[in-house]
Amino acid sequence: MHPSSGDDADVIVVGAGPAGSTAAAHLAGAGVTTLVLDKAVFPRAKACGDGLTPRAVKELIYLGLPLGQADGWTRNRGLRVFGGGHRLELPWPALASFPDFGLTMPREEFDLRLVRHARRAGAEVVENANVTAPLLDRANGRVVGVVAATAAGERRFRAPVVVAADGVAARLATAIGRQKKANRPVGVAVRARFRLPRPPRGDQLEWMESHLELWDGPAQTGKLMPGYGWVFPEAPAPAAGPAPADQSAADQSPARAAVVNVGVGSVASSAQAAGAAKVNYRELLTRWAAGLSPAWGFGLEDMIDRPRSAALPMAFNRQPLYARGLVLVGDAGGMVSPFDGEGIAYAMQSGRLAAGAIAQALARPKGDGREAALRTYPELMKESLGGYFSLGRVFVKLIEHPQVMRVCTRYGLPRPTLMKLVMKLLSDLYEPRGGDWMDRTIATLARMAPAA
Ligand SMILES: Cc1cc2nc3c(=O)[nH]c(=O)nc-3n(C[C@H](O)[C@H](O)[C@H](O)COP(=O)(O)OP(=O)(O)OC[C@H]3O[C@@H](n4cnc5c(N)ncnc54)[C@H](O)[C@@H]3O)c2cc1C
């Protein structure tokens, strides 16, 4: 497509995280002239657990990225859950709709790959371009472009559709009055990275560890702290150069997974409840990480990347996802799951669905038909995730109380069938149609819950 006269592109995407880069790659792949602006220069640091569930892997497959271990990914086969004095392995479910493996990769490298992929697909990406305001059509208040501070000074960019993929701060959406909904859950998470000074034990590298209780001191007898924790093993990116002759041996080498991403998080059912919980998360992380030493062998002196934290905007906390020329994707539209704090899969899914709706819209002349095509994006998002996120809001209200969580872990974890169901629900990995009785139960609940 060629932008109309006066426009710099068919679409401007603000932010090149997973949401923005995915949207840009799909848009450019559909022949849409796409301009991406990001304030950072890639690779850039990002607070994240670096964990990708099969839902996110599915989005990477849609993009066509190579996913081999030789490409720098660390593969895992499920969650190893700790809580109530129990330990349980829950492999990712075998489903028709999703792959059966998860991945990890440091976000610096992951996001760089996505940006490069968008560029290769044909999108123009301008780094070091800090978008400071929307450009509005005075006649109708429609967003028709953005103002950005670039290396070459302040610049104005115009396009008939603008995608806000600028993350949790959501500066663009806020600037046109799309405020956060106070009744949505809000999470906070902090992570650090540790070098493993000794080879990991057994199959430790094959699982994403999830701790449902945080103990300050010995488990079960120390002090129970608020929140949940994780340990996600990940490999540093492979050294450049020819692959070794015996690739499978190289893939299994413990040296490749010499790093773990360790983090803690907590979630509150509303902005008000979040404000009431006065917790120093960085301190919580260091205290909890110190207790992992017997299992993993690292100490605080092995920290190689300082703690970084950020908020987790959940359950569509900013709406509408489309109106007046501005589309919201990823954290900018508050799409982190209230169940497990996962945001990358939803950021990528929203980028893909938004790109589809925009490509259809731009194939039509300006006017009602184009607007109707753009409005299919929020409808699709609500249809696929609205009910599920509503269930998540109820879930957060329950587990907000550590005592409820404690009873659930103590009596729930020893019941493998129940835990299989819980794993499918919490990780949003069930067949939307058909499947076994667990899939059908979750799908029915998600369909019955009102999408809000
Ligand atoms: C500690 C922590 C751990 C987490 N762990 C996981 C996990 O293991 N798995 C998971 O799935 N999710 C995790 N999440 C959530 C996940 O990180 C986010 O949901 C995800 O990054 C959202 O992607 P995004 O593209 O919407 O936003 P971002 O990744 O935040 O990208 C936004 C981009 O916009 C750019 N930008 C911002 N403002 C401007 C501006 N004004 N002008 C130009 N560019 C701008 C930024 O530079 C950035 O590149 C975690 C979050 C935290 C805080």
Coordinates of C-alpha atoms and ligand atoms in Angstrom, one line a residue:
M1 CA 0.0 0.0 0.0
H2 CA 1.1 3.6 -0.5
P3 CA 0.3 6.1 2.1
S4 CA -2.1 8.9 1.0
S5 CA -0.5 12.3 0.3
G6 CA 0.4 14.1 3.6
D7 CA 0.8 10.8 5.5
D8 CA 4.2 9.3 6.4
A9 CA 2.8 5.8 6.6
D10 CA -0.4 3.8 6.5
V11 CA 0.1 2.9 10.2
I12 CA 2.3 4.3 13.0
V13 CA 3.1 1.9 15.8
V14 CA 4.4 3.5 19.0
G15 CA 6.6 1.1 20.9
A16 CA 8.6 -1.9 19.7
G17 CA 8.1 -4.4 22.6
P18 CA 6.4 -7.7 21.9
A19 CA 3.0 -6.0 21.1
G20 CA 4.4 -3.4 18.7
S21 CA 6.9 -5.5 16.9
T22 CA 4.4 -8.3 16.4
A23 CA 1.8 -5.9 15.1
A24 CA 4.4 -4.3 12.8
A25 CA 5.6 -7.6 11.4
H26 CA 2.1 -8.8 10.6
L27 CA 1.1 -5.4 9.1
A28 CA 4.2 -5.2 6.9
G29 CA 3.7 -8.8 5.9
A30 CA 0.2 -7.8 4.6
G31 CA 1.8 -5.0 2.5
V32 CA 0.8 -2.1 4.8
T33 CA 3.4 0.7 5.0
T34 CA 4.3 0.6 8.7
L35 CA 6.4 3.1 10.7
V36 CA 7.5 2.0 14.2
L37 CA 8.8 4.5 16.8
D38 CA 10.5 3.5 20.0
K39 CA 12.2 5.8 22.5
A40 CA 14.8 3.1 23.3
V41 CA 17.8 1.8 21.3
F42 CA 17.7 -2.0 21.0
P43 CA 18.9 -4.1 22.7
R44 CA 17.4 -2.4 25.8
A45 CA 16.8 -3.7 29.3
K46 CA 13.3 -4.8 30.4
A47 CA 12.0 -6.0 33.8
C48 CA 10.6 -9.4 33.0
G49 CA 10.7 -13.1 34.0
D50 CA 11.7 -14.0 30.5
G51 CA 9.2 -16.9 30.5
L52 CA 7.1 -17.9 27.5
T53 CA 4.2 -20.3 27.9
P54 CA 3.0 -22.4 24.9
R55 CA 0.5 -19.6 24.3
A56 CA 3.4 -17.2 23.5
V57 CA 5.2 -19.9 21.6
K58 CA 2.2 -20.2 19.4
E59 CA 2.5 -16.5 18.5
L60 CA 6.2 -17.0 17.7
I61 CA 5.2 -19.8 15.3
Y62 CA 2.7 -17.4 13.6
L63 CA 5.6 -15.0 13.1
G64 CA 7.8 -17.7 11.7
L65 CA 10.8 -17.3 14.0
P66 CA 13.2 -20.2 14.3
L67 CA 12.7 -21.8 17.8
G68 CA 15.6 -24.3 18.1
Q69 CA 17.8 -24.5 21.1
A70 CA 20.7 -23.7 18.8
D71 CA 18.9 -20.4 18.2
G72 CA 19.5 -19.5 21.8
W73 CA 16.2 -20.6 23.3
T74 CA 15.9 -22.7 26.5
R75 CA 13.0 -25.1 26.2
N76 CA 10.9 -26.2 29.1
R77 CA 8.3 -28.9 29.5
G78 CA 6.0 -27.3 32.1
L79 CA 5.7 -25.9 35.6
R80 CA 7.3 -27.3 38.8
V81 CA 5.1 -26.0 41.5
F82 CA 6.0 -25.6 45.2
G83 CA 3.5 -24.8 48.0
G84 CA 2.0 -26.1 51.2
G85 CA 5.0 -28.3 51.7
H86 CA 4.4 -30.1 48.4
R87 CA 6.3 -30.2 45.0
L88 CA 4.4 -31.0 41.8
E89 CA 5.5 -31.3 38.2
L90 CA 2.8 -30.2 35.7
P91 CA 3.8 -30.7 32.1
W92 CA 2.3 -28.3 29.6
P93 CA -0.9 -30.0 28.4
A94 CA -1.1 -31.8 25.0
L95 CA -3.6 -29.8 23.1
A96 CA -4.6 -29.4 19.4
S97 CA -4.7 -25.6 19.8
F98 CA -1.2 -25.0 21.4
P99 CA 2.3 -26.4 21.2
D100 CA 3.4 -28.5 24.2
F101 CA 6.5 -26.6 25.2
G102 CA 7.5 -23.3 26.7
L103 CA 10.7 -21.2 26.1
T104 CA 12.8 -18.7 27.9
M105 CA 15.2 -16.1 26.6
P106 CA 16.5 -12.8 28.1
R107 CA 14.1 -10.1 27.2
E108 CA 16.9 -7.9 25.8
E109 CA 17.6 -10.5 23.2
F110 CA 14.0 -11.5 22.7
D111 CA 12.8 -8.0 22.0
L112 CA 15.8 -7.3 19.7
R113 CA 14.8 -10.4 17.6
L114 CA 11.2 -9.2 17.3
V115 CA 12.3 -5.8 16.2
R116 CA 14.7 -7.2 13.6
H117 CA 11.9 -9.5 12.4
A118 CA 9.5 -6.6 12.0
R119 CA 12.3 -4.8 10.0
R120 CA 12.9 -7.8 7.8
A121 CA 9.1 -8.0 7.1
G122 CA 9.3 -4.5 5.8
A123 CA 8.5 -2.2 8.7
E124 CA 10.5 1.0 9.1
V125 CA 11.7 1.2 12.7
V126 CA 13.0 4.4 14.2
E127 CA 14.8 4.0 17.5
N128 CA 15.6 6.9 19.9
A129 CA 12.2 8.4 19.0
N130 CA 10.3 9.4 22.1
V131 CA 6.6 10.0 21.3
T132 CA 5.5 12.9 23.4
A133 CA 1.9 13.6 22.2
P134 CA -0.7 12.5 19.7
L135 CA -1.6 14.7 16.7
L136 CA -5.3 15.3 16.6
D137 CA -7.7 16.3 13.9
R138 CA -9.3 19.4 15.4
A139 CA -12.6 18.8 13.6
N140 CA -13.4 15.4 15.1
G141 CA -10.7 14.7 17.8
R142 CA -9.4 11.8 15.8
V143 CA -5.7 10.7 16.3
V144 CA -4.0 11.3 12.9
G145 CA -0.3 11.0 14.0
V146 CA 2.2 11.7 16.7
V147 CA 4.8 14.1 17.8
A148 CA 8.2 12.6 18.7
A149 CA 11.5 13.8 20.1
T150 CA 14.1 12.3 17.8
A151 CA 17.9 12.6 17.3
A152 CA 17.1 15.1 14.6
G153 CA 14.9 17.2 16.9
E154 CA 11.1 17.3 17.3
R155 CA 9.2 15.6 14.4
R156 CA 5.6 15.1 13.4
F157 CA 4.5 11.8 11.8
R158 CA 1.1 11.3 10.2
A159 CA -0.9 8.2 9.5
P160 CA -4.7 7.3 9.3
V161 CA -4.2 4.7 12.1
V162 CA -2.0 4.8 15.1
V163 CA -1.2 1.8 17.3
A164 CA -0.3 2.5 21.0
A165 CA 2.1 -0.3 22.0
D166 CA 3.9 1.9 24.5
G167 CA 3.6 -0.4 27.5
V168 CA 2.3 0.0 31.0
A169 CA 2.8 3.8 31.1
A170 CA 0.4 4.1 28.2
R171 CA 1.3 7.7 27.6
L172 CA -0.5 8.0 24.3
A173 CA -3.8 6.5 25.5
T174 CA -3.7 8.7 28.6
A175 CA -3.1 11.8 26.5
I176 CA -6.4 11.3 24.8
G177 CA -8.3 10.6 28.0
R178 CA -8.3 6.8 28.1
Q179 CA -7.7 6.4 31.8
K180 CA -7.1 3.2 33.8
K181 CA -10.1 1.5 35.2
A182 CA -9.8 1.5 39.0
N183 CA -11.7 -1.8 39.4
R184 CA -9.1 -3.9 37.6
P185 CA -6.5 -6.0 39.3
V186 CA -3.0 -4.6 39.4
G187 CA 0.2 -6.6 39.8
V188 CA 3.7 -5.6 40.8
A189 CA 6.8 -7.8 40.0
V190 CA 10.5 -7.6 40.4
R191 CA 13.2 -9.8 39.0
A192 CA 17.0 -10.2 39.1
R193 CA 19.3 -12.6 37.3
F194 CA 21.8 -15.0 38.9
R195 CA 24.7 -16.9 37.5
L196 CA 24.8 -20.5 38.6
P197 CA 28.2 -21.3 40.1
R198 CA 27.7 -25.0 39.9
P199 CA 25.9 -27.3 37.4
P200 CA 22.2 -27.5 38.1
R201 CA 20.8 -30.7 39.7
G202 CA 18.9 -33.4 37.7
D203 CA 16.3 -31.9 35.4
Q204 CA 16.1 -28.5 37.1
L205 CA 16.6 -26.7 33.7
E206 CA 13.6 -28.4 32.1
W207 CA 11.0 -26.7 34.3
M208 CA 9.8 -23.2 35.0
E209 CA 9.7 -23.1 38.8
S210 CA 6.7 -21.5 40.4
H211 CA 6.5 -20.9 44.2
L212 CA 3.0 -20.3 45.5
E213 CA 4.3 -19.3 48.9
L214 CA 7.3 -17.0 49.8
W215 CA 9.0 -18.1 53.0
D216 CA 11.4 -15.8 54.8
G217 CA 13.6 -18.4 56.4
P218 CA 12.9 -22.2 56.3
A219 CA 9.9 -23.3 54.4
Q220 CA 6.8 -24.0 56.5
T221 CA 8.4 -22.7 59.7
G222 CA 9.8 -19.3 58.6
K223 CA 7.6 -16.2 58.1
L224 CA 5.1 -16.3 55.2
M225 CA 5.5 -13.2 53.0
P226 CA 2.9 -11.9 50.6
G227 CA 3.1 -12.9 46.9
Y228 CA 4.5 -15.6 44.7
G229 CA 7.9 -16.3 43.3
W230 CA 9.6 -17.9 40.2
V231 CA 12.9 -19.3 39.1
F232 CA 13.1 -19.6 35.3
P233 CA 16.3 -21.1 33.9
E234 CA 17.6 -19.5 30.7
A235 CA 20.7 -19.7 28.5
P236 CA 22.8 -16.8 27.5
A237 CA 22.6 -16.2 23.7
P238 CA 24.8 -18.7 21.8
A239 CA 28.2 -17.4 20.8
A240 CA 28.4 -16.5 17.1
G241 CA 30.1 -18.9 14.8
P242 CA 29.6 -22.3 13.3
A243 CA 27.5 -24.8 15.3
P244 CA 29.4 -27.6 17.0
A245 CA 29.5 -31.0 15.1
D246 CA 27.4 -32.6 17.9
Q247 CA 24.6 -30.1 18.3
S248 CA 22.4 -32.2 20.6
A249 CA 25.3 -32.5 23.1
A250 CA 25.9 -28.7 22.9
D251 CA 22.2 -28.1 23.5
Q252 CA 22.2 -30.2 26.7
S253 CA 25.4 -28.6 28.1
P254 CA 24.7 -27.2 31.5
A255 CA 27.0 -24.3 30.6
R256 CA 24.4 -23.0 28.2
A257 CA 21.9 -22.5 31.0
A258 CA 24.2 -20.9 33.4
V259 CA 21.7 -18.2 34.4
V260 CA 18.4 -18.1 36.2
N261 CA 15.8 -15.4 36.2
V262 CA 14.4 -15.1 39.8
G263 CA 11.5 -12.9 40.7
V264 CA 8.6 -12.2 43.0
G265 CA 5.3 -10.7 42.4
S266 CA 2.0 -10.0 43.9
V267 CA -1.4 -9.0 42.7
A268 CA -4.2 -6.9 44.2
S269 CA -7.9 -6.8 43.0
S270 CA -8.0 -3.0 42.5
A271 CA -5.8 0.1 42.4
Q272 CA -7.0 0.9 46.0
A273 CA -6.1 -2.5 47.4
A274 CA -2.7 -2.3 45.7
G275 CA -2.1 1.1 47.3
A276 CA -2.9 -0.3 50.7
A277 CA -0.2 -3.1 50.5
K278 CA 3.0 -1.4 51.4
V279 CA 5.7 -3.9 50.4
N280 CA 9.3 -3.3 49.5
Y281 CA 9.4 -5.7 46.6
R282 CA 13.2 -5.4 45.9
E283 CA 13.9 -6.3 49.5
L284 CA 11.4 -9.1 49.4
L285 CA 13.2 -10.5 46.3
T286 CA 16.6 -10.5 47.9
R287 CA 15.4 -12.1 51.1
W288 CA 13.6 -14.8 49.2
A289 CA 16.3 -15.4 46.7
A290 CA 18.8 -15.9 49.5
G291 CA 16.7 -18.9 50.7
L292 CA 17.0 -20.6 47.2
S293 CA 20.7 -21.3 47.7
P294 CA 20.4 -24.9 48.9
A295 CA 18.4 -25.9 45.9
W296 CA 20.2 -23.9 43.2
G297 CA 23.6 -23.1 44.6
F298 CA 23.7 -19.4 43.9
G299 CA 24.1 -16.7 46.5
L300 CA 23.4 -13.0 46.4
E301 CA 27.0 -12.5 45.3
D302 CA 26.1 -14.3 42.1
M303 CA 23.6 -11.6 41.0
I304 CA 24.6 -10.5 37.5
D305 CA 21.7 -8.2 36.7
R306 CA 20.3 -5.9 39.4
P307 CA 16.6 -6.1 40.5
R308 CA 14.2 -4.4 38.1
S309 CA 10.5 -4.0 38.8
A310 CA 7.4 -2.7 37.0
A311 CA 3.6 -2.8 37.3
L312 CA 1.4 -5.4 35.6
P313 CA -1.7 -3.9 34.1
M314 CA -4.4 -6.6 34.0
A315 CA -7.8 -7.6 32.6
F316 CA -8.2 -4.9 30.0
N317 CA -7.7 -2.1 32.4
R318 CA -7.7 0.6 29.7
Q319 CA -10.5 0.8 27.2
P320 CA -11.8 1.1 24.5
L321 CA -9.2 -0.9 22.7
Y322 CA -10.1 1.0 19.5
A323 CA -11.7 4.5 19.0
R324 CA -11.0 7.6 17.0
G325 CA -8.0 6.3 15.1
L326 CA -6.1 4.9 18.1
V327 CA -5.7 1.2 18.7
L328 CA -4.4 -0.2 22.0
V329 CA -2.3 -3.4 22.2
G330 CA -0.4 -5.2 24.9
D331 CA 0.3 -3.5 28.3
A332 CA -1.0 -0.2 26.9
G333 CA -4.5 -1.9 26.9
G334 CA -3.8 -3.7 30.2
M335 CA -3.7 -7.2 28.9
V336 CA -1.6 -9.1 31.5
S337 CA -3.4 -12.2 32.8
P338 CA -4.8 -11.8 36.4
F339 CA -4.2 -15.6 36.8
D340 CA -0.5 -15.8 36.3
G341 CA 1.0 -12.4 35.5
E342 CA 1.8 -13.5 31.9
G343 CA 1.7 -10.6 29.5
I344 CA 3.9 -11.4 26.4
A345 CA 1.5 -13.9 24.9
Y346 CA -1.4 -11.5 25.1
A347 CA 0.7 -8.6 23.9
M348 CA 1.6 -10.6 20.8
Q349 CA -1.9 -12.0 20.3
S350 CA -3.3 -8.4 20.4
G351 CA -0.7 -7.2 18.0
R352 CA -1.6 -10.0 15.5
L353 CA -5.4 -9.4 15.8
A354 CA -5.0 -5.7 15.6
A355 CA -2.9 -6.0 12.5
G356 CA -5.5 -8.2 10.8
A357 CA -8.3 -5.7 11.5
I358 CA -6.2 -2.7 10.4
A359 CA -5.1 -4.4 7.1
Q360 CA -8.8 -5.1 6.4
A361 CA -9.8 -1.6 7.3
L362 CA -7.1 0.1 5.1
A363 CA -8.3 -1.9 2.1
R364 CA -11.5 0.2 2.3
P365 CA -12.1 3.9 1.7
K366 CA -12.1 6.2 4.7
G367 CA -15.5 6.3 6.3
D368 CA -18.0 4.0 8.1
G369 CA -16.8 0.7 6.4
R370 CA -13.3 1.3 7.5
E371 CA -14.4 2.2 11.1
A372 CA -16.5 -1.0 11.2
A373 CA -13.5 -3.1 10.2
L374 CA -11.3 -1.4 12.9
R375 CA -14.0 -2.1 15.6
T376 CA -13.7 -5.8 14.9
Y377 CA -10.4 -5.7 16.8
P378 CA -11.9 -5.0 20.3
E379 CA -14.7 -7.3 19.6
L380 CA -12.3 -10.2 18.8
M381 CA -10.2 -9.4 21.9
K382 CA -13.3 -9.4 24.1
E383 CA -14.6 -12.6 22.5
S384 CA -11.4 -14.5 23.0
L385 CA -10.3 -13.1 26.4
G386 CA -13.1 -11.0 28.0
G387 CA -14.8 -13.9 29.9
Y388 CA -11.5 -15.4 30.9
F389 CA -10.2 -12.1 32.3
S390 CA -13.5 -11.7 34.2
L391 CA -12.9 -15.1 35.9
G392 CA -9.4 -13.9 36.7
R393 CA -10.8 -10.9 38.5
V394 CA -12.8 -13.2 40.8
F395 CA -9.7 -15.4 41.3
V396 CA -7.6 -12.4 42.4
K397 CA -10.2 -11.3 44.9
L398 CA -10.0 -14.8 46.5
I399 CA -6.2 -15.2 46.6
E400 CA -5.6 -11.6 47.7
H401 CA -5.8 -13.1 51.2
P402 CA -2.6 -15.2 51.9
Q403 CA -4.7 -17.5 54.2
V404 CA -7.0 -18.5 51.3
M405 CA -4.0 -19.2 49.2
R406 CA -2.4 -21.2 51.9
V407 CA -5.4 -23.5 52.3
C408 CA -5.7 -23.9 48.5
T409 CA -2.0 -24.9 48.2
R410 CA -2.0 -27.2 51.2
Y411 CA -5.1 -29.1 50.2
G412 CA -5.1 -28.6 46.4
L413 CA -1.5 -29.5 45.5
P414 CA -1.7 -33.2 46.6
R415 CA -4.6 -33.7 44.2
P416 CA -3.0 -34.3 40.7
T417 CA -6.3 -34.2 38.7
L418 CA -7.4 -31.0 40.4
M419 CA -4.0 -29.5 39.8
K420 CA -4.1 -30.4 36.1
L421 CA -7.4 -28.5 35.8
V422 CA -5.9 -25.6 37.8
M423 CA -2.8 -25.5 35.5
K424 CA -5.0 -25.4 32.4
L425 CA -7.1 -22.6 33.9
L426 CA -4.2 -20.5 35.3
S427 CA -2.1 -20.7 32.2
D428 CA -5.0 -20.2 29.8
L429 CA -4.1 -23.5 28.0
Y430 CA -7.3 -25.3 27.2
E431 CA -9.2 -26.2 24.0
P432 CA -11.7 -23.4 23.3
R433 CA -13.9 -26.0 21.6
G434 CA -14.0 -29.8 22.3
G435 CA -11.2 -31.3 24.3
D436 CA -11.6 -33.2 27.6
W437 CA -13.9 -32.5 30.5
M438 CA -11.4 -30.0 32.0
D439 CA -11.2 -28.0 28.7
R440 CA -15.0 -28.0 28.4
T441 CA -15.5 -26.9 32.0
I442 CA -13.1 -24.0 31.6
A443 CA -14.4 -23.0 28.2
T444 CA -18.0 -23.0 29.6
L445 CA -17.0 -20.9 32.6
A446 CA -15.1 -18.4 30.4
R447 CA -18.1 -18.2 28.0
M448 CA -20.6 -17.6 30.8
A449 CA -18.5 -14.9 32.6
P450 CA -19.5 -11.5 31.2
A451 CA -16.7 -9.8 29.2
A452 CA -16.2 -6.4 30.7
Ligands
LIG1 C1 9.2 -8.2 36.7 C2 8.3 -8.7 35.6 C3 8.3 -10.0 35.2 C4 7.5 -10.4 34.1 N1 7.6 -11.7 33.7 C5 6.9 -12.1 32.6 C6 7.0 -13.4 32.1 O1 7.9 -14.2 32.6 N2 6.3 -13.8 31.0 C7 5.3 -12.9 30.5 O2 4.7 -13.3 29.5 N3 5.2 -11.7 30.9 C8 5.9 -11.2 32.0 N4 5.8 -9.9 32.4 C9 4.9 -9.0 31.7 C10 5.5 -8.5 30.4 O3 6.8 -8.0 30.6 C11 4.6 -7.5 29.7 O4 3.3 -7.8 29.7 C12 5.1 -7.2 28.2 O5 6.4 -6.7 28.2 C13 4.1 -6.3 27.5 O6 4.6 -6.1 26.2 P1 4.3 -4.7 25.4 O7 4.9 -4.8 24.1 O8 2.9 -4.3 25.6 O9 5.1 -3.6 26.3 P2 6.7 -3.4 26.6 O10 7.3 -4.6 26.5 O11 6.8 -2.6 27.8 O12 7.1 -2.5 25.3 C14 6.8 -1.1 25.2 C15 7.8 -0.4 24.3 O13 7.3 0.9 24.1 C16 8.4 1.8 24.2 N5 7.9 3.1 24.6 C17 7.3 3.4 25.8 N6 7.0 4.7 25.8 C18 7.3 5.2 24.6 C19 7.2 6.5 24.1 N7 6.7 7.6 24.7 N8 7.7 6.7 22.8 C20 8.2 5.7 22.1 N9 8.4 4.4 22.6 C21 7.9 4.2 23.9 C22 9.4 1.2 25.2 O14 10.7 1.6 25.0 C23 9.2 -0.3 24.9 O15 10.1 -0.8 24.0 C24 6.6 -9.5 33.5 C25 6.5 -8.1 33.9 C26 7.4 -7.7 35.0 C27 7.3 -6.3 35.4

